[in-house]
Tab-separated table of C-alpha atoms in Angstrom:
chain	number	residue	atom	x	y	z
A	39	MET	CA	6.716	-40.067	73.277
A	40	VAL	CA	7.756	-37.675	77.037
A	41	THR	CA	6.626	-34.309	76.403
A	42	VAL	CA	9.303	-31.585	77.913
A	43	PRO	CA	9.079	-28.009	78.318
A	44	SER	CA	11.441	-25.861	74.794
A	45	SER	CA	12.749	-23.854	77.572
A	46	VAL	CA	15.287	-27.150	78.806
A	47	ILE	CA	16.558	-28.236	75.712
A	48	ALA	CA	19.425	-25.773	74.766
A	49	PRO	CA	20.813	-25.979	78.600
A	50	ALA	CA	20.395	-29.695	78.613
A	51	LEU	CA	22.179	-29.885	74.944
A	52	ARG	CA	25.382	-27.165	76.554
A	53	LEU	CA	25.916	-29.901	79.474
A	54	MET	CA	25.828	-32.348	77.064
A	55	ARG	CA	28.480	-30.434	75.044
A	56	ALA	CA	26.435	-31.235	71.753
A	57	ASN	CA	28.450	-29.280	70.125
A	58	ARG	CA	31.410	-30.680	70.628
A	59	VAL	CA	32.167	-32.387	66.801
A	60	PHE	CA	31.199	-29.075	65.586
A	61	ALA	CA	33.112	-26.562	68.172
A	62	THR	CA	36.402	-27.431	66.467
A	63	ALA	CA	38.031	-28.871	63.583
A	64	ASP	CA	39.784	-31.309	65.612
A	65	GLY	CA	36.571	-32.829	67.136
A	66	ALA	CA	34.918	-33.233	63.936
A	67	ARG	CA	38.048	-35.313	62.576
A	68	ARG	CA	38.299	-37.129	65.896
A	69	ARG	CA	34.545	-38.075	65.296
A	70	VAL	CA	35.044	-39.342	61.965
A	71	ARG	CA	37.823	-41.659	62.927
A	72	GLU	CA	35.517	-43.109	65.987
A	73	LEU	CA	32.682	-43.669	63.594
A	74	GLU	CA	35.174	-45.215	61.060
A	75	LEU	CA	36.383	-47.694	63.285
A	76	ARG	CA	33.129	-48.610	65.444
A	77	PRO	CA	30.085	-47.263	63.238
A	78	THR	CA	26.951	-47.049	65.602
A	79	PRO	CA	23.653	-49.306	64.908
A	80	TYR	CA	20.835	-48.075	62.666
A	81	GLY	CA	18.505	-50.592	62.852
A	82	PRO	CA	14.937	-49.068	64.300
A	83	PRO	CA	14.252	-49.222	68.339
A	84	SER	CA	12.687	-52.197	69.579
A	85	ARG	CA	9.680	-50.195	70.535
A	86	MET	CA	7.780	-48.922	67.487
A	87	ARG	CA	4.342	-47.672	67.616
A	88	ARG	CA	2.006	-50.969	66.749
A	89	ASP	CA	-0.158	-49.974	63.792
A	90	VAL	CA	3.280	-50.017	61.227
A	91	ARG	CA	5.168	-53.172	59.867
A	92	ILE	CA	8.806	-52.505	59.061
A	93	ASP	CA	10.806	-54.740	56.745
A	94	VAL	CA	14.013	-54.118	55.285
A	95	SER	CA	15.981	-55.291	51.829
A	96	ASN	CA	19.142	-54.609	50.586
A	97	ARG	CA	19.991	-52.251	47.422
A	98	GLY	CA	23.310	-52.095	47.977
A	99	TRP	CA	22.282	-50.296	51.172
A	100	PRO	CA	20.050	-51.494	53.851
A	101	VAL	CA	16.771	-49.752	52.925
A	102	TYR	CA	13.511	-50.360	55.368
A	103	THR	CA	10.406	-49.787	54.674
A	104	ILE	CA	7.557	-48.686	56.761
A	105	THR	CA	3.942	-49.573	55.890
A	106	PRO	CA	0.718	-48.746	57.741
A	107	PHE	CA	-0.940	-51.886	59.260
A	108	GLY	CA	-5.336	-52.239	58.580
A	109	SER	CA	-5.479	-49.937	55.143
A	110	THR	CA	-4.294	-49.927	51.323
A	111	PRO	CA	-1.727	-46.637	51.633
A	112	THR	CA	-1.364	-44.026	49.299
A	113	GLY	CA	1.879	-43.165	47.314
A	114	SER	CA	5.124	-42.828	49.475
A	115	VAL	CA	7.817	-41.102	51.042
A	116	VAL	CA	11.391	-41.547	50.897
A	117	TYR	CA	12.561	-40.205	54.289
A	118	VAL	CA	16.260	-39.107	54.553
A	119	HIS	CA	17.511	-39.034	58.223
A	120	GLY	CA	20.159	-36.134	59.184
A	121	GLY	CA	23.168	-36.533	61.394
A	122	GLY	CA	25.960	-34.446	59.884
A	123	TRP	CA	26.822	-36.964	57.410
A	124	LEU	CA	28.746	-38.642	59.937
A	125	ASN	CA	25.570	-39.897	62.597
A	126	GLN	CA	23.844	-42.700	61.997
A	127	ILE	CA	20.144	-42.555	62.252
A	128	ALA	CA	18.416	-42.157	65.531
A	129	GLY	CA	15.475	-42.943	67.430
A	130	GLN	CA	13.583	-39.873	66.550
A	131	HIS	CA	13.940	-40.558	63.086
A	132	TRP	CA	12.358	-43.504	63.485
A	133	HIS	CA	9.560	-42.404	64.898
A	134	LEU	CA	8.827	-39.624	63.133
A	135	ALA	CA	8.933	-41.973	60.035
A	136	ALA	CA	6.662	-44.305	61.575
A	137	GLN	CA	4.366	-41.651	62.514
A	138	ILE	CA	4.606	-40.554	59.006
A	139	ALA	CA	3.520	-43.827	57.761
A	140	ALA	CA	0.837	-44.216	60.045
A	141	GLU	CA	-0.993	-40.982	59.937
A	142	ALA	CA	-0.333	-39.701	56.226
A	143	ASP	CA	-1.562	-43.519	55.421
A	144	THR	CA	1.612	-43.699	53.001
A	145	VAL	CA	4.702	-46.218	53.103
A	146	VAL	CA	7.499	-45.118	53.964
A	147	THR	CA	11.194	-45.557	52.960
A	148	VAL	CA	14.294	-45.242	54.792
A	149	PRO	CA	17.437	-45.852	53.539
A	150	ILE	CA	20.493	-46.259	55.204
A	151	TYR	CA	22.911	-44.033	53.143
A	152	PRO	CA	26.715	-44.339	53.381
A	153	LEU	CA	27.906	-41.770	55.891
A	154	VAL	CA	31.471	-39.877	55.816
A	155	PRO	CA	34.728	-40.860	55.213
A	156	PHE	CA	32.701	-43.928	52.979
A	157	GLY	CA	30.166	-41.843	51.613
A	158	THR	CA	29.938	-38.530	49.197
A	159	ALA	CA	27.193	-36.249	48.163
A	160	ALA	CA	27.455	-37.273	44.279
A	161	VAL	CA	27.149	-41.407	45.176
A	162	VAL	CA	23.765	-40.881	47.952
A	163	ALA	CA	21.879	-38.365	46.087
A	164	ALA	CA	22.304	-40.760	43.076
A	165	GLY	CA	20.958	-43.923	44.918
A	166	ILE	CA	18.342	-41.490	46.432
A	167	VAL	CA	17.559	-40.831	43.265
A	168	ASP	CA	16.786	-44.337	42.141
A	169	LEU	CA	14.828	-45.229	45.238
A	170	VAL	CA	12.300	-42.565	44.319
A	171	LEU	CA	12.334	-43.672	40.939
A	172	ASP	CA	11.814	-47.575	42.062
A	173	ASN	CA	8.849	-45.988	44.455
A	174	LEU	CA	7.250	-44.056	41.853
A	175	GLN	CA	7.041	-47.281	39.847
A	176	TRP	CA	5.683	-49.247	42.645
A	177	TYR	CA	3.739	-47.137	44.735
A	178	GLY	CA	2.826	-44.096	42.625
A	179	ALA	CA	2.824	-40.321	44.051
A	180	THR	CA	6.342	-39.975	45.648
A	181	CYS	CA	7.548	-36.886	47.912
A	182	ILE	CA	11.016	-36.814	49.360
A	183	ALA	CA	11.439	-35.535	53.082
A	184	GLY	CA	14.783	-35.007	55.315
A	185	ASP	CA	15.888	-33.043	58.368
A	186	SER	CA	19.448	-31.248	58.740
A	187	ALA	CA	22.142	-33.382	56.213
A	188	GLY	CA	19.229	-35.386	55.314
A	189	GLY	CA	17.574	-32.262	54.158
A	190	GLN	CA	20.403	-31.628	52.092
A	191	ILE	CA	20.347	-34.866	50.513
A	192	ALA	CA	16.544	-34.270	49.901
A	193	LEU	CA	16.736	-30.942	47.918
A	194	SER	CA	19.537	-31.894	45.904
A	195	THR	CA	17.943	-35.532	44.795
A	196	ALA	CA	14.535	-33.508	44.097
A	197	LEU	CA	17.049	-31.159	42.245
A	198	ALA	CA	18.386	-34.009	40.069
A	199	LEU	CA	15.243	-35.596	39.543
A	200	ARG	CA	14.147	-32.485	37.573
A	201	ASP	CA	17.206	-32.245	35.490
A	202	GLU	CA	18.048	-35.981	35.100
A	203	HIS	CA	14.542	-37.368	34.421
A	204	GLY	CA	11.877	-34.281	34.638
A	205	ILE	CA	10.265	-35.060	37.504
A	206	THR	CA	8.419	-32.817	39.557
A	207	LEU	CA	7.624	-34.081	43.419
A	208	PRO	CA	4.311	-33.626	44.724
A	209	GLN	CA	5.914	-32.475	48.184
A	210	THR	CA	9.398	-32.003	49.598
A	211	VAL	CA	9.700	-31.508	53.464
A	212	LEU	CA	13.093	-29.821	54.631
A	213	VAL	CA	13.244	-29.836	58.278
A	214	SER	CA	16.454	-27.557	59.324
A	215	PRO	CA	18.193	-28.505	56.372
A	216	ALA	CA	21.810	-27.491	55.565
A	217	LEU	CA	21.569	-26.029	52.248
A	218	ASP	CA	24.953	-24.425	51.681
A	219	LEU	CA	28.219	-26.157	52.721
A	220	SER	CA	30.462	-23.196	52.009
A	221	TRP	CA	29.172	-22.075	55.763
A	222	SER	CA	29.995	-18.531	54.091
A	223	ASN	CA	26.566	-16.767	54.813
A	224	PRO	CA	27.643	-13.517	56.793
A	225	ARG	CA	24.716	-13.625	59.214
A	226	ILE	CA	25.727	-17.215	60.934
A	227	PRO	CA	28.298	-15.196	62.982
A	228	ALA	CA	25.547	-13.520	64.309
A	229	VAL	CA	23.362	-16.316	65.265
A	230	GLN	CA	26.332	-18.727	66.366
A	231	PRO	CA	25.994	-17.737	69.985
A	232	SER	CA	22.709	-18.391	70.461
A	233	ASP	CA	23.350	-22.089	68.767
A	234	PRO	CA	24.102	-24.962	71.071
A	235	TRP	CA	24.271	-27.914	68.587
A	236	LEU	CA	26.087	-26.762	65.500
A	237	ALA	CA	29.045	-24.727	64.411
A	238	THR	CA	31.069	-23.757	61.435
A	239	PRO	CA	34.770	-25.215	62.197
A	240	GLY	CA	33.438	-28.551	62.376
A	241	GLY	CA	30.885	-28.323	60.049
A	242	GLU	CA	33.886	-27.279	57.141
A	243	VAL	CA	35.224	-30.286	57.773
A	244	LEU	CA	32.117	-32.583	57.745
A	245	ALA	CA	31.643	-30.568	54.490
A	246	ARG	CA	34.881	-31.125	52.530
A	247	LEU	CA	34.576	-34.728	53.413
A	248	TRP	CA	30.973	-34.821	52.214
A	249	LYS	CA	31.810	-32.942	48.989
A	250	GLY	CA	33.819	-35.570	47.552
A	251	ASP	CA	35.406	-34.595	44.200
A	252	ARG	CA	32.717	-31.989	43.672
A	253	ASP	CA	33.109	-28.403	43.851
A	254	ILE	CA	31.633	-27.331	47.144
A	255	LEU	CA	29.033	-25.144	45.345
A	256	ASP	CA	28.020	-27.848	43.106
A	257	PRO	CA	23.769	-28.162	43.799
A	258	VAL	CA	24.752	-31.710	44.626
A	259	VAL	CA	26.483	-30.463	47.637
A	260	SER	CA	24.554	-27.418	48.152
A	261	PRO	CA	21.394	-27.059	46.943
A	262	LEU	CA	21.070	-24.017	47.563
A	263	MET	CA	23.232	-22.661	44.535
A	264	GLY	CA	20.594	-24.520	42.283
A	265	ASP	CA	17.863	-23.162	40.176
A	266	LEU	CA	14.625	-23.941	41.910
A	267	ALA	CA	12.147	-23.486	38.839
A	268	GLY	CA	10.320	-26.265	38.589
A	269	LEU	CA	10.746	-27.742	41.760
A	270	GLY	CA	7.434	-28.641	43.228
A	271	PRO	CA	6.219	-27.818	46.774
A	272	LEU	CA	8.257	-27.154	49.584
A	273	THR	CA	7.687	-27.016	53.061
A	274	LEU	CA	10.602	-25.861	54.996
A	275	PHE	CA	10.764	-25.773	59.144
A	276	SER	CA	13.486	-23.893	60.720
A	277	GLY	CA	14.526	-22.869	64.152
A	278	SER	CA	15.747	-19.147	64.475
A	279	ARG	CA	18.774	-20.036	66.870
A	280	ASP	CA	20.154	-22.540	64.376
A	281	VAL	CA	23.471	-21.728	62.299
A	282	LEU	CA	21.630	-22.781	59.171
A	283	ASN	CA	18.686	-20.507	59.572
A	284	PRO	CA	20.207	-17.544	57.455
A	285	ASP	CA	20.679	-19.748	54.535
A	286	ALA	CA	16.616	-21.047	55.149
A	287	HIS	CA	15.637	-16.907	54.781
A	288	LEU	CA	17.912	-17.416	51.386
A	289	LEU	CA	15.697	-20.450	50.034
A	290	VAL	CA	12.585	-18.866	51.130
A	291	GLY	CA	14.184	-15.718	48.752
A	292	LYS	CA	15.282	-17.995	45.778
A	293	ALA	CA	12.216	-20.074	45.744
A	294	ALA	CA	9.642	-16.837	45.830
A	295	ALA	CA	11.750	-15.257	42.893
A	296	ALA	CA	11.762	-18.757	40.867
A	297	GLY	CA	8.047	-19.038	41.600
A	298	VAL	CA	8.141	-22.318	43.786
A	299	ASP	CA	5.427	-22.367	46.300
A	300	LEU	CA	7.429	-22.808	49.726
A	301	ASP	CA	5.432	-22.900	52.797
A	302	PHE	CA	8.006	-21.361	55.618
A	303	HIS	CA	7.984	-22.432	59.639
A	304	GLU	CA	9.946	-20.530	61.113
A	305	ALA	CA	9.896	-20.766	64.943
A	306	VAL	CA	11.412	-17.961	66.719
A	307	GLY	CA	14.057	-19.109	70.046
A	308	GLN	CA	14.059	-22.685	68.910
A	309	LEU	CA	16.883	-25.169	67.593
A	310	HIS	CA	18.330	-27.170	64.989
A	311	VAL	CA	15.824	-29.803	63.961
A	312	TYR	CA	13.265	-28.405	66.604
A	313	PRO	CA	10.768	-30.686	64.874
A	314	LEU	CA	12.003	-34.067	66.015
A	315	LEU	CA	12.485	-32.944	69.464
A	316	PRO	CA	9.959	-34.153	72.389
A	317	THR	CA	8.470	-30.444	72.872
A	318	THR	CA	5.074	-28.831	72.137
A	319	ILE	CA	6.152	-27.513	69.137
A	320	GLY	CA	7.984	-29.749	68.009
A	321	GLY	CA	4.490	-32.020	68.327
A	322	ASP	CA	2.790	-29.352	66.024
A	323	ALA	CA	5.455	-29.541	63.758
A	324	ARG	CA	5.434	-33.408	63.015
A	325	ALA	CA	2.039	-32.671	62.792
A	326	THR	CA	2.147	-29.862	59.880
A	327	ILE	CA	4.631	-32.377	58.213
A	328	VAL	CA	2.574	-35.340	58.271
A	329	HIS	CA	-0.225	-33.150	56.920
A	330	ALA	CA	2.015	-31.997	54.022
A	331	LEU	CA	3.233	-35.386	53.300
A	332	ARG	CA	-0.419	-36.563	53.230
A	333	ARG	CA	-1.304	-33.782	50.329
A	334	GLY	CA	1.612	-34.395	48.651
A	335	VAL	CA	1.097	-38.316	48.010
A	336	THR	CA	-2.961	-37.964	47.211
A	337	THR	CA	-1.423	-35.314	44.567
A	338	PRO	CA	-2.173	-37.012	41.219
A	339	LEU	CA	0.585	-37.223	38.954
A	340	SER	CA	0.896	-34.321	36.381
A	341	VAL	CA	1.356	-34.991	32.296
A	342	GLY	CA	4.785	-35.944	32.217
A	343	GLU	CA	5.389	-37.211	35.330
A	344	THR	CA	4.338	-40.869	34.299
A	345	PRO	CA	6.301	-42.980	36.242
A	346	PRO	CA	9.362	-45.126	35.018
A	347	ALA	CA	9.455	-48.368	33.985
A	348	PRO	CA	11.257	-50.822	36.434
A	349	ARG	CA	14.408	-51.003	35.992
């Protein structure tokens, strides 16, 4: 991956009008319609690192499995990609998932979940829960990770696994997660002028579509509203020039109050999903992600966390 200076990212995003989906409600609706008619491809890039193997299966959705060559991998990670609940998985997600598989020596499962207007929060969370349960059976210790919209799904899934199955994940990694889909944090307007990527008007449109028949503050939609007590360790990344950053701070406070171990990596001056960007600080963050997940998949299952029987 070619590394570029962090200072060029924001001007490039503004030049590309990267926020056009989020800047206005009409822009969001227009993009939903475009992708409804002409979905984008989701397969992995033709050029991937050579020390992993990629397979695909159909579990109602396409589900890819990335396995490192030349070793006996330990445990697994379910990686949930971001994209505002409407954009398909991108090359940066694939490369990070492959890096996790190879460098954490683990199996990485990548679900191609349904997007708006076809997918909704509750349906997708239930599907990701099933994937984690399957991975627990077949691979042992299983972690979950996700970025942006995928971070919302990841944390909502961790809450559902605790509540519905009594399972505490050994590690959940959240990269610039969407945490409160009401977009009501009073600090968002102060951050908005510095964010070249996300904005409230389009975000509210996508949130209404994604919530389906659930209340916007239901934890399956807005995991910040859930009770965090009893969750396993969280690792959280957020850039200060991200309108989702104020909610990241609320998550830090809630985790501390609930006695949940949370490792917060806040990068001052960095943007949304900065760990996925081709910068030096992004590369350092990816190394931290790999380390956290390697530690998670080598954590022995606790009493009461016996993998479920095959379904």
